[in-house]
Amino acid sequence: MCGIAGWVSFGTDLTQRREVIDAMTATMACRGPDDSGTWVRPQVALGHRRLAIIDLPGGRQPMAEAGLAAMVYSGEAYNFTELREELSKRGHKFETDSDTEVVLHGYLEWGDEVVDHLNGMYAFAIWDERDEKLVMIRDRMGIKPFYYYPTPDGVLFGSEPKAILANPLARKVVDTDGLRELMTMTKTPGWSLWKGMYEVGPGTIVTVDRSGIRTRTYWKLDAKQHTDDQETTVERVRELMTDIVHRQLIADVPRCVLLSGGLDSSAVTGLAAARLAEQGERLRTFSVDFQGQEDNFQPDEMRDTPDSPFIRDVAQLVGSDH
């Protein structure tokens, strides 16, 4: 999962405020139980909590290229092996097997246009030492959470609001607009509940330098007419789903699936189990339910049956360790 946090201040020497970035980072221990790290320079402080998935010994963060840039990263670039090969051909040298280092070198090669090369889910912040600017980037669909809080001379950011609120510059204020949004079933894009705090939007880049804060949308979902027949559609969906699941199974730790018994998680479970079986491994599946839910289930407009029977059927069908 991982958690990132940071503080940019063009008017304060942050090397004298290390305890603050430590406190911001510590709020996200639940997101990253495996490791913790900070990187502090006069104008910037970066913090990271790590859940280790790829290159357990070599993927520590914050990750920096001396004199060039430093990064904190949450997520995974599923095409990092292809990108690593491409960047190696362009002269980049790698010291680890982590996707974090690939993304960092991708930024050094392409700048914020690195987003055009990434296939994955991510929220990351890069401090570019050459231009003294912070670049915050969120994945296309906004899978990974990412918040920021402008300050008079910079910005605070974090994977969760509580990381930002651990900084004394952030005011813990909820106004009527925030309460109104809290009580509805939808939310305004960019909303965060806390006054003065915002989300980095899906498919968005936020850049912070001495001149201020700028945002740029690098991707949006376009609706297009679907003209394929059913057979072609089935083949295409299977091709896409198989590629997606196979890419997301790349890890240096045991793989698992959260199985709810619904169509989506059952399809993912089947594809993942088959892939791991080819490698001589058994997929682990997990489900979460309320105690007594199946025995006391009452149909409603959302569900006419409990989930548990379908979960058991899928787990038995694919032979998962449930």
mmCIF file of C-alpha atoms in Angstrom:
data_model
loop_
_atom_site.group_PDB
_atom_site.id
_atom_site.type_symbol
_atom_site.label_atom_id
_atom_site.label_comp_id
_atom_site.label_asym_id
_atom_site.label_seq_id
_atom_site.Cartn_x
_atom_site.Cartn_y
_atom_site.Cartn_z
ATOM 1 C CA MET A 1 0.000 0.000 0.000
ATOM 2 C CA CYS A 2 2.662 2.511 1.157
ATOM 3 C CA GLY A 3 2.186 6.083 2.333
ATOM 4 C CA ILE A 4 3.888 9.291 1.227
ATOM 5 C CA ALA A 5 4.180 12.686 2.880
ATOM 6 C CA GLY A 6 6.041 15.910 2.297
ATOM 7 C CA TRP A 7 6.550 19.571 2.993
ATOM 8 C CA VAL A 8 7.901 22.210 0.632
ATOM 9 C CA SER A 9 8.772 25.609 2.083
ATOM 10 C CA PHE A 10 10.660 28.305 0.218
ATOM 11 C CA GLY A 11 10.840 30.489 3.323
ATOM 12 C CA THR A 12 11.919 28.068 6.057
ATOM 13 C CA ASP A 13 14.990 25.912 6.571
ATOM 14 C CA LEU A 14 13.354 22.503 6.901
ATOM 15 C CA THR A 15 16.563 20.874 8.061
ATOM 16 C CA GLN A 16 15.664 22.454 11.414
ATOM 17 C CA ARG A 17 12.154 20.894 11.352
ATOM 18 C CA ARG A 18 12.916 17.221 10.823
ATOM 19 C CA GLU A 19 10.675 16.238 13.721
ATOM 20 C CA VAL A 20 7.665 17.529 11.776
ATOM 21 C CA ILE A 21 8.188 15.341 8.705
ATOM 22 C CA ASP A 22 8.864 12.436 11.050
ATOM 23 C CA ALA A 23 5.484 13.031 12.711
ATOM 24 C CA MET A 24 3.710 13.363 9.341
ATOM 25 C CA THR A 25 5.240 10.109 8.154
ATOM 26 C CA ALA A 26 4.468 8.248 11.384
ATOM 27 C CA THR A 27 0.715 8.819 10.954
ATOM 28 C CA MET A 28 0.751 6.343 8.055
ATOM 29 C CA ALA A 29 2.461 3.419 9.763
ATOM 30 C CA CYS A 30 -0.589 1.274 8.975
ATOM 31 C CA ARG A 31 -0.052 1.886 5.247
ATOM 32 C CA GLY A 32 3.602 0.869 5.409
ATOM 33 C CA PRO A 33 4.522 -1.525 8.218
ATOM 34 C CA ASP A 34 7.788 -2.724 6.660
ATOM 35 C CA ASP A 35 9.957 0.392 6.615
ATOM 36 C CA SER A 36 10.091 4.133 7.178
ATOM 37 C CA GLY A 37 12.350 6.832 5.800
ATOM 38 C CA THR A 38 12.752 10.590 5.436
ATOM 39 C CA TRP A 39 14.830 12.875 3.201
ATOM 40 C CA VAL A 40 15.325 16.482 4.250
ATOM 41 C CA ARG A 41 16.879 19.481 2.489
ATOM 42 C CA PRO A 42 16.504 23.213 3.245
ATOM 43 C CA GLN A 43 13.417 23.685 1.030
ATOM 44 C CA VAL A 44 11.897 20.208 1.076
ATOM 45 C CA ALA A 45 11.203 17.284 3.404
ATOM 46 C CA LEU A 46 9.950 13.931 2.115
ATOM 47 C CA GLY A 47 8.640 10.973 4.115
ATOM 48 C CA HIS A 48 7.716 7.417 3.215
ATOM 49 C CA ARG A 49 6.137 4.390 4.877
ATOM 50 C CA ARG A 50 6.703 1.187 2.931
ATOM 51 C CA LEU A 51 4.767 -1.985 2.328
ATOM 52 C CA ALA A 52 7.453 -3.984 0.531
ATOM 53 C CA ILE A 53 6.262 -5.783 -2.619
ATOM 54 C CA ILE A 54 9.070 -5.613 -5.206
ATOM 55 C CA ASP A 55 12.822 -5.757 -4.447
ATOM 56 C CA LEU A 56 12.428 -5.956 -0.676
ATOM 57 C CA PRO A 57 16.033 -4.936 0.179
ATOM 58 C CA GLY A 58 16.600 -2.438 -2.661
ATOM 59 C CA GLY A 59 13.351 -0.484 -2.886
ATOM 60 C CA ARG A 60 13.766 1.739 0.174
ATOM 61 C CA GLN A 61 12.456 5.284 0.018
ATOM 62 C CA PRO A 62 12.734 8.207 -0.256
ATOM 63 C CA MET A 63 14.848 7.430 -3.322
ATOM 64 C CA ALA A 64 17.236 10.032 -4.698
ATOM 65 C CA GLU A 65 19.672 10.668 -7.509
ATOM 66 C CA ALA A 66 22.284 12.984 -5.996
ATOM 67 C CA GLY A 67 21.980 16.560 -7.230
ATOM 68 C CA LEU A 68 19.109 15.714 -9.577
ATOM 69 C CA ALA A 69 15.901 14.584 -7.915
ATOM 70 C CA ALA A 70 14.339 12.713 -5.007
ATOM 71 C CA MET A 71 11.046 10.833 -4.935
ATOM 72 C CA VAL A 72 8.463 9.244 -2.662
ATOM 73 C CA TYR A 73 6.182 6.802 -4.397
ATOM 74 C CA SER A 74 3.089 4.756 -3.589
ATOM 75 C CA GLY A 75 1.805 2.203 -6.056
ATOM 76 C CA GLU A 76 3.199 0.058 -8.822
ATOM 77 C CA ALA A 77 4.178 0.543 -12.461
ATOM 78 C CA TYR A 78 3.113 -2.707 -14.089
ATOM 79 C CA ASN A 79 5.262 -2.139 -17.169
ATOM 80 C CA PHE A 80 8.421 -1.276 -15.248
ATOM 81 C CA THR A 81 10.446 -4.114 -16.771
ATOM 82 C CA GLU A 82 9.819 -2.804 -20.293
ATOM 83 C CA LEU A 83 10.560 0.765 -19.178
ATOM 84 C CA ARG A 84 13.750 -0.340 -17.459
ATOM 85 C CA GLU A 85 14.946 -1.939 -20.692
ATOM 86 C CA GLU A 86 14.109 1.179 -22.701
ATOM 87 C CA LEU A 87 15.835 3.496 -20.230
ATOM 88 C CA SER A 88 18.895 1.248 -20.095
ATOM 89 C CA LYS A 89 19.225 1.626 -23.855
ATOM 90 C CA ARG A 90 19.141 5.391 -23.311
ATOM 91 C CA GLY A 91 22.123 5.179 -20.966
ATOM 92 C CA HIS A 92 20.482 4.965 -17.535
ATOM 93 C CA LYS A 93 22.164 2.796 -14.895
ATOM 94 C CA PHE A 94 20.141 1.018 -12.226
ATOM 95 C CA GLU A 95 21.243 -0.088 -8.772
ATOM 96 C CA THR A 96 18.050 -1.886 -7.706
ATOM 97 C CA ASP A 97 15.331 -4.091 -9.185
ATOM 98 C CA SER A 98 12.504 -1.834 -7.952
ATOM 99 C CA ASP A 99 9.894 -0.102 -10.060
ATOM 100 C CA THR A 100 10.450 3.033 -7.949
ATOM 101 C CA GLU A 101 13.909 3.541 -9.423
ATOM 102 C CA VAL A 102 12.524 3.018 -12.929
ATOM 103 C CA VAL A 103 9.897 5.737 -12.414
ATOM 104 C CA LEU A 104 12.515 8.111 -11.008
ATOM 105 C CA HIS A 105 14.801 7.581 -13.994
ATOM 106 C CA GLY A 106 11.790 7.909 -16.262
ATOM 107 C CA TYR A 107 11.227 11.376 -14.834
ATOM 108 C CA LEU A 108 14.891 12.274 -15.334
ATOM 109 C CA GLU A 109 14.551 11.216 -18.973
ATOM 110 C CA TRP A 110 11.123 12.617 -19.877
ATOM 111 C CA GLY A 111 10.187 15.071 -17.129
ATOM 112 C CA ASP A 112 6.519 15.011 -16.134
ATOM 113 C CA GLU A 113 5.762 13.406 -19.507
ATOM 114 C CA VAL A 114 6.858 10.183 -17.807
ATOM 115 C CA VAL A 115 3.119 9.732 -17.198
ATOM 116 C CA ASP A 116 2.668 8.960 -20.888
ATOM 117 C CA HIS A 117 4.913 5.904 -20.431
ATOM 118 C CA LEU A 118 3.383 4.452 -17.243
ATOM 119 C CA ASN A 119 0.925 1.588 -16.927
ATOM 120 C CA GLY A 120 -0.083 1.291 -13.319
ATOM 121 C CA MET A 121 -1.627 2.794 -10.218
ATOM 122 C CA TYR A 122 0.428 5.386 -8.411
ATOM 123 C CA ALA A 123 0.694 8.579 -6.421
ATOM 124 C CA PHE A 124 4.174 10.039 -6.307
ATOM 125 C CA ALA A 125 5.979 13.280 -5.611
ATOM 126 C CA ILE A 126 9.343 14.246 -7.094
ATOM 127 C CA TRP A 127 11.503 17.077 -5.843
ATOM 128 C CA ASP A 128 13.500 18.310 -8.831
ATOM 129 C CA GLU A 129 16.663 19.780 -7.342
ATOM 130 C CA ARG A 130 17.716 21.290 -10.671
ATOM 131 C CA ASP A 131 14.682 23.591 -10.891
ATOM 132 C CA GLU A 132 13.716 23.648 -7.193
ATOM 133 C CA LYS A 133 10.200 22.412 -7.870
ATOM 134 C CA LEU A 134 7.883 19.711 -6.601
ATOM 135 C CA VAL A 135 5.957 17.572 -9.093
ATOM 136 C CA MET A 136 2.992 15.583 -7.735
ATOM 137 C CA ILE A 137 1.383 12.988 -10.027
ATOM 138 C CA ARG A 138 -1.654 10.741 -9.563
ATOM 139 C CA ASP A 139 -2.661 7.773 -11.720
ATOM 140 C CA ARG A 140 -5.272 8.069 -14.453
ATOM 141 C CA MET A 141 -8.231 6.668 -12.510
ATOM 142 C CA GLY A 142 -7.274 8.038 -9.094
ATOM 143 C CA ILE A 143 -6.792 4.617 -7.531
ATOM 144 C CA LYS A 144 -4.078 5.823 -5.155
ATOM 145 C CA PRO A 145 -5.134 8.599 -2.741
ATOM 146 C CA PHE A 146 -3.243 11.891 -2.818
ATOM 147 C CA TYR A 147 -3.938 15.155 -0.961
ATOM 148 C CA TYR A 148 -2.220 18.542 -0.749
ATOM 149 C CA TYR A 149 -2.551 21.691 1.337
ATOM 150 C CA PRO A 150 -1.181 24.996 0.002
ATOM 151 C CA THR A 151 0.742 27.132 2.494
ATOM 152 C CA PRO A 152 1.900 30.766 2.206
ATOM 153 C CA ASP A 153 5.359 29.688 1.004
ATOM 154 C CA GLY A 154 4.857 26.181 -0.380
ATOM 155 C CA VAL A 155 2.732 23.087 0.138
ATOM 156 C CA LEU A 156 2.079 20.070 2.359
ATOM 157 C CA PHE A 157 1.068 16.714 0.889
ATOM 158 C CA GLY A 158 0.249 13.174 1.921
ATOM 159 C CA SER A 159 -1.479 9.939 1.026
ATOM 160 C CA GLU A 160 -4.017 10.689 3.749
ATOM 161 C CA PRO A 161 -5.314 13.925 5.292
ATOM 162 C CA LYS A 162 -4.009 12.901 8.719
ATOM 163 C CA ALA A 163 -0.428 13.098 7.425
ATOM 164 C CA ILE A 164 -0.994 16.711 6.425
ATOM 165 C CA LEU A 165 -2.851 17.531 9.644
ATOM 166 C CA ALA A 166 0.186 16.401 11.645
ATOM 167 C CA ASN A 167 1.934 19.550 10.406
ATOM 168 C CA PRO A 168 1.193 22.612 12.595
ATOM 169 C CA LEU A 169 0.643 24.742 9.476
ATOM 170 C CA ALA A 170 -2.495 22.778 8.577
ATOM 171 C CA ARG A 171 -5.659 24.071 10.232
ATOM 172 C CA LYS A 172 -8.097 21.395 11.373
ATOM 173 C CA VAL A 173 -11.236 23.135 10.104
ATOM 174 C CA VAL A 174 -14.394 21.648 8.585
ATOM 175 C CA ASP A 175 -16.772 24.303 7.236
ATOM 176 C CA THR A 176 -20.401 24.043 6.131
ATOM 177 C CA ASP A 177 -19.392 23.101 2.583
ATOM 178 C CA GLY A 178 -17.356 20.207 3.938
ATOM 179 C CA LEU A 179 -20.216 18.994 6.145
ATOM 180 C CA ARG A 180 -22.656 19.266 3.254
ATOM 181 C CA GLU A 181 -20.429 17.114 1.059
ATOM 182 C CA LEU A 182 -19.946 14.617 3.885
ATOM 183 C CA MET A 183 -23.693 13.954 4.046
ATOM 184 C CA THR A 184 -24.167 13.224 0.330
ATOM 185 C CA MET A 185 -23.642 10.080 -1.742
ATOM 186 C CA THR A 186 -21.263 11.808 -4.186
ATOM 187 C CA LYS A 187 -18.479 14.334 -3.843
ATOM 188 C CA THR A 188 -17.153 17.284 -5.766
ATOM 189 C CA PRO A 189 -13.883 16.482 -7.581
ATOM 190 C CA GLY A 190 -10.926 17.573 -5.475
ATOM 191 C CA TRP A 191 -12.906 17.561 -2.210
ATOM 192 C CA SER A 192 -11.120 16.450 0.951
ATOM 193 C CA LEU A 193 -13.510 17.418 3.828
ATOM 194 C CA TRP A 194 -10.900 19.697 5.435
ATOM 195 C CA LYS A 195 -11.009 23.386 4.537
ATOM 196 C CA GLY A 196 -7.972 24.435 2.506
ATOM 197 C CA MET A 197 -7.028 20.846 1.583
ATOM 198 C CA TYR A 198 -7.500 19.345 -1.882
ATOM 199 C CA GLU A 199 -7.129 16.094 -3.743
ATOM 200 C CA VAL A 200 -4.671 15.740 -6.571
ATOM 201 C CA GLY A 201 -7.210 14.867 -9.234
ATOM 202 C CA PRO A 202 -7.109 11.594 -11.174
ATOM 203 C CA GLY A 203 -4.893 11.930 -14.230
ATOM 204 C CA THR A 204 -3.504 15.202 -12.877
ATOM 205 C CA ILE A 205 -0.071 16.755 -12.320
ATOM 206 C CA VAL A 206 0.382 19.445 -9.663
ATOM 207 C CA THR A 207 3.615 21.467 -9.854
ATOM 208 C CA VAL A 208 4.849 23.686 -7.009
ATOM 209 C CA ASP A 209 7.712 26.176 -7.310
ATOM 210 C CA ARG A 210 8.552 29.673 -6.124
ATOM 211 C CA SER A 211 5.974 31.178 -8.481
ATOM 212 C CA GLY A 212 3.093 29.161 -7.017
ATOM 213 C CA ILE A 213 0.996 26.065 -7.692
ATOM 214 C CA ARG A 214 -0.122 24.905 -11.151
ATOM 215 C CA THR A 215 -2.237 21.911 -12.207
ATOM 216 C CA ARG A 216 -2.415 20.056 -15.510
ATOM 217 C CA THR A 217 -4.729 17.222 -16.536
ATOM 218 C CA TYR A 218 -2.703 14.725 -18.554
ATOM 219 C CA TRP A 219 -5.455 12.153 -19.156
ATOM 220 C CA LYS A 220 -9.239 11.900 -19.151
ATOM 221 C CA LEU A 221 -11.682 9.139 -20.016
ATOM 222 C CA ASP A 222 -13.323 9.581 -23.399
ATOM 223 C CA ALA A 223 -16.617 7.892 -24.269
ATOM 224 C CA LYS A 224 -16.591 6.147 -27.642
ATOM 225 C CA GLN A 225 -19.231 4.141 -29.495
ATOM 226 C CA HIS A 226 -18.806 0.382 -29.128
ATOM 227 C CA THR A 227 -19.103 -1.305 -32.535
ATOM 228 C CA ASP A 228 -17.657 -4.806 -31.929
ATOM 229 C CA ASP A 229 -19.940 -7.831 -32.025
ATOM 230 C CA GLN A 230 -20.344 -10.056 -28.958
ATOM 231 C CA GLU A 231 -17.707 -12.625 -29.928
ATOM 232 C CA THR A 232 -15.091 -9.944 -30.634
ATOM 233 C CA THR A 233 -15.998 -8.150 -27.414
ATOM 234 C CA VAL A 234 -15.588 -11.323 -25.345
ATOM 235 C CA GLU A 235 -12.180 -12.011 -26.893
ATOM 236 C CA ARG A 236 -11.010 -8.432 -26.340
ATOM 237 C CA VAL A 237 -12.196 -8.290 -22.716
ATOM 238 C CA ARG A 238 -10.490 -11.618 -21.987
ATOM 239 C CA GLU A 239 -7.273 -10.365 -23.602
ATOM 240 C CA LEU A 240 -7.301 -7.153 -21.565
ATOM 241 C CA MET A 241 -8.245 -8.842 -18.291
ATOM 242 C CA THR A 242 -5.601 -11.538 -18.692
ATOM 243 C CA ASP A 243 -2.866 -9.003 -19.424
ATOM 244 C CA ILE A 244 -3.918 -6.835 -16.484
ATOM 245 C CA VAL A 245 -4.025 -9.700 -13.979
ATOM 246 C CA HIS A 246 -0.712 -11.179 -15.135
ATOM 247 C CA ARG A 247 1.031 -7.808 -14.809
ATOM 248 C CA GLN A 248 -0.363 -7.239 -11.343
ATOM 249 C CA LEU A 249 0.886 -10.597 -10.085
ATOM 250 C CA ILE A 250 4.519 -9.460 -10.319
ATOM 251 C CA ALA A 251 5.791 -9.364 -6.722
ATOM 252 C CA ASP A 252 8.504 -10.690 -4.441
ATOM 253 C CA VAL A 253 5.954 -11.677 -1.793
ATOM 254 C CA PRO A 254 3.040 -14.190 -1.849
ATOM 255 C CA ARG A 255 0.145 -13.088 -4.067
ATOM 256 C CA CYS A 256 -3.485 -12.995 -2.943
ATOM 257 C CA VAL A 257 -6.931 -11.821 -4.063
ATOM 258 C CA LEU A 258 -9.773 -10.280 -2.067
ATOM 259 C CA LEU A 259 -12.686 -12.489 -3.142
ATOM 260 C CA SER A 260 -16.214 -11.132 -2.607
ATOM 261 C CA GLY A 261 -18.061 -13.700 -4.713
ATOM 262 C CA GLY A 262 -19.152 -11.094 -7.257
ATOM 263 C CA LEU A 263 -18.449 -11.154 -10.987
ATOM 264 C CA ASP A 264 -15.373 -8.892 -10.904
ATOM 265 C CA SER A 265 -13.420 -10.507 -8.081
ATOM 266 C CA SER A 266 -14.384 -14.003 -9.242
ATOM 267 C CA ALA A 267 -13.015 -13.321 -12.737
ATOM 268 C CA VAL A 268 -9.789 -11.902 -11.303
ATOM 269 C CA THR A 269 -9.485 -14.889 -8.956
ATOM 270 C CA GLY A 270 -9.882 -17.375 -11.793
ATOM 271 C CA LEU A 271 -7.279 -15.699 -13.986
ATOM 272 C CA ALA A 272 -4.830 -15.256 -11.105
ATOM 273 C CA ALA A 273 -5.200 -18.847 -9.887
ATOM 274 C CA ALA A 274 -4.565 -20.214 -13.370
ATOM 275 C CA ARG A 275 -1.481 -18.050 -13.821
ATOM 276 C CA LEU A 276 0.062 -19.044 -10.491
ATOM 277 C CA ALA A 277 -0.756 -22.697 -11.100
ATOM 278 C CA GLU A 278 1.424 -22.501 -14.225
ATOM 279 C CA GLN A 279 4.254 -21.417 -11.912
ATOM 280 C CA GLY A 280 3.591 -24.207 -9.427
ATOM 281 C CA GLU A 281 1.993 -21.902 -6.845
ATOM 282 C CA ARG A 282 -1.399 -21.802 -5.166
ATOM 283 C CA LEU A 283 -3.341 -18.554 -4.996
ATOM 284 C CA ARG A 284 -4.397 -17.249 -1.605
ATOM 285 C CA THR A 285 -7.887 -15.733 -1.370
ATOM 286 C CA PHE A 286 -9.445 -13.724 1.460
ATOM 287 C CA SER A 287 -12.993 -12.610 2.227
ATOM 288 C CA VAL A 288 -14.453 -10.379 4.915
ATOM 289 C CA ASP A 289 -17.969 -10.671 6.345
ATOM 290 C CA PHE A 290 -19.960 -9.869 9.446
ATOM 291 C CA GLN A 291 -20.358 -12.663 11.962
ATOM 292 C CA GLY A 292 -23.728 -14.387 11.447
ATOM 293 C CA GLN A 293 -24.397 -12.498 8.197
ATOM 294 C CA GLU A 294 -25.199 -15.612 6.151
ATOM 295 C CA ASP A 295 -27.526 -17.165 8.754
ATOM 296 C CA ASN A 296 -29.404 -13.926 9.377
ATOM 297 C CA PHE A 297 -29.406 -12.571 5.820
ATOM 298 C CA GLN A 298 -32.470 -10.633 4.662
ATOM 299 C CA PRO A 299 -32.823 -9.755 0.938
ATOM 300 C CA ASP A 300 -32.999 -6.060 0.020
ATOM 301 C CA GLU A 301 -32.979 -3.915 -3.122
ATOM 302 C CA MET A 302 -29.185 -4.201 -3.369
ATOM 303 C CA ARG A 303 -28.722 -7.949 -2.819
ATOM 304 C CA ASP A 304 -31.127 -10.882 -2.986
ATOM 305 C CA THR A 305 -28.646 -13.509 -1.750
ATOM 306 C CA PRO A 306 -25.666 -13.558 0.656
ATOM 307 C CA ASP A 307 -22.135 -13.552 -0.769
ATOM 308 C CA SER A 308 -20.740 -16.521 1.144
ATOM 309 C CA PRO A 309 -22.100 -19.378 -1.040
ATOM 310 C CA PHE A 310 -20.584 -17.811 -4.158
ATOM 311 C CA ILE A 311 -17.272 -17.243 -2.387
ATOM 312 C CA ARG A 312 -17.106 -20.902 -1.389
ATOM 313 C CA ASP A 313 -17.983 -22.037 -4.924
ATOM 314 C CA VAL A 314 -15.250 -19.934 -6.536
ATOM 315 C CA ALA A 315 -12.602 -20.931 -3.983
ATOM 316 C CA GLN A 316 -13.461 -24.600 -4.497
ATOM 317 C CA LEU A 317 -13.493 -24.255 -8.288
ATOM 318 C CA VAL A 318 -10.033 -22.670 -8.562
ATOM 319 C CA GLY A 319 -8.525 -24.558 -5.619
ATOM 320 C CA SER A 320 -7.356 -21.461 -3.768
ATOM 321 C CA ASP A 321 -5.993 -21.399 -0.226
ATOM 322 C CA HIS A 322 -8.959 -19.475 1.173
#
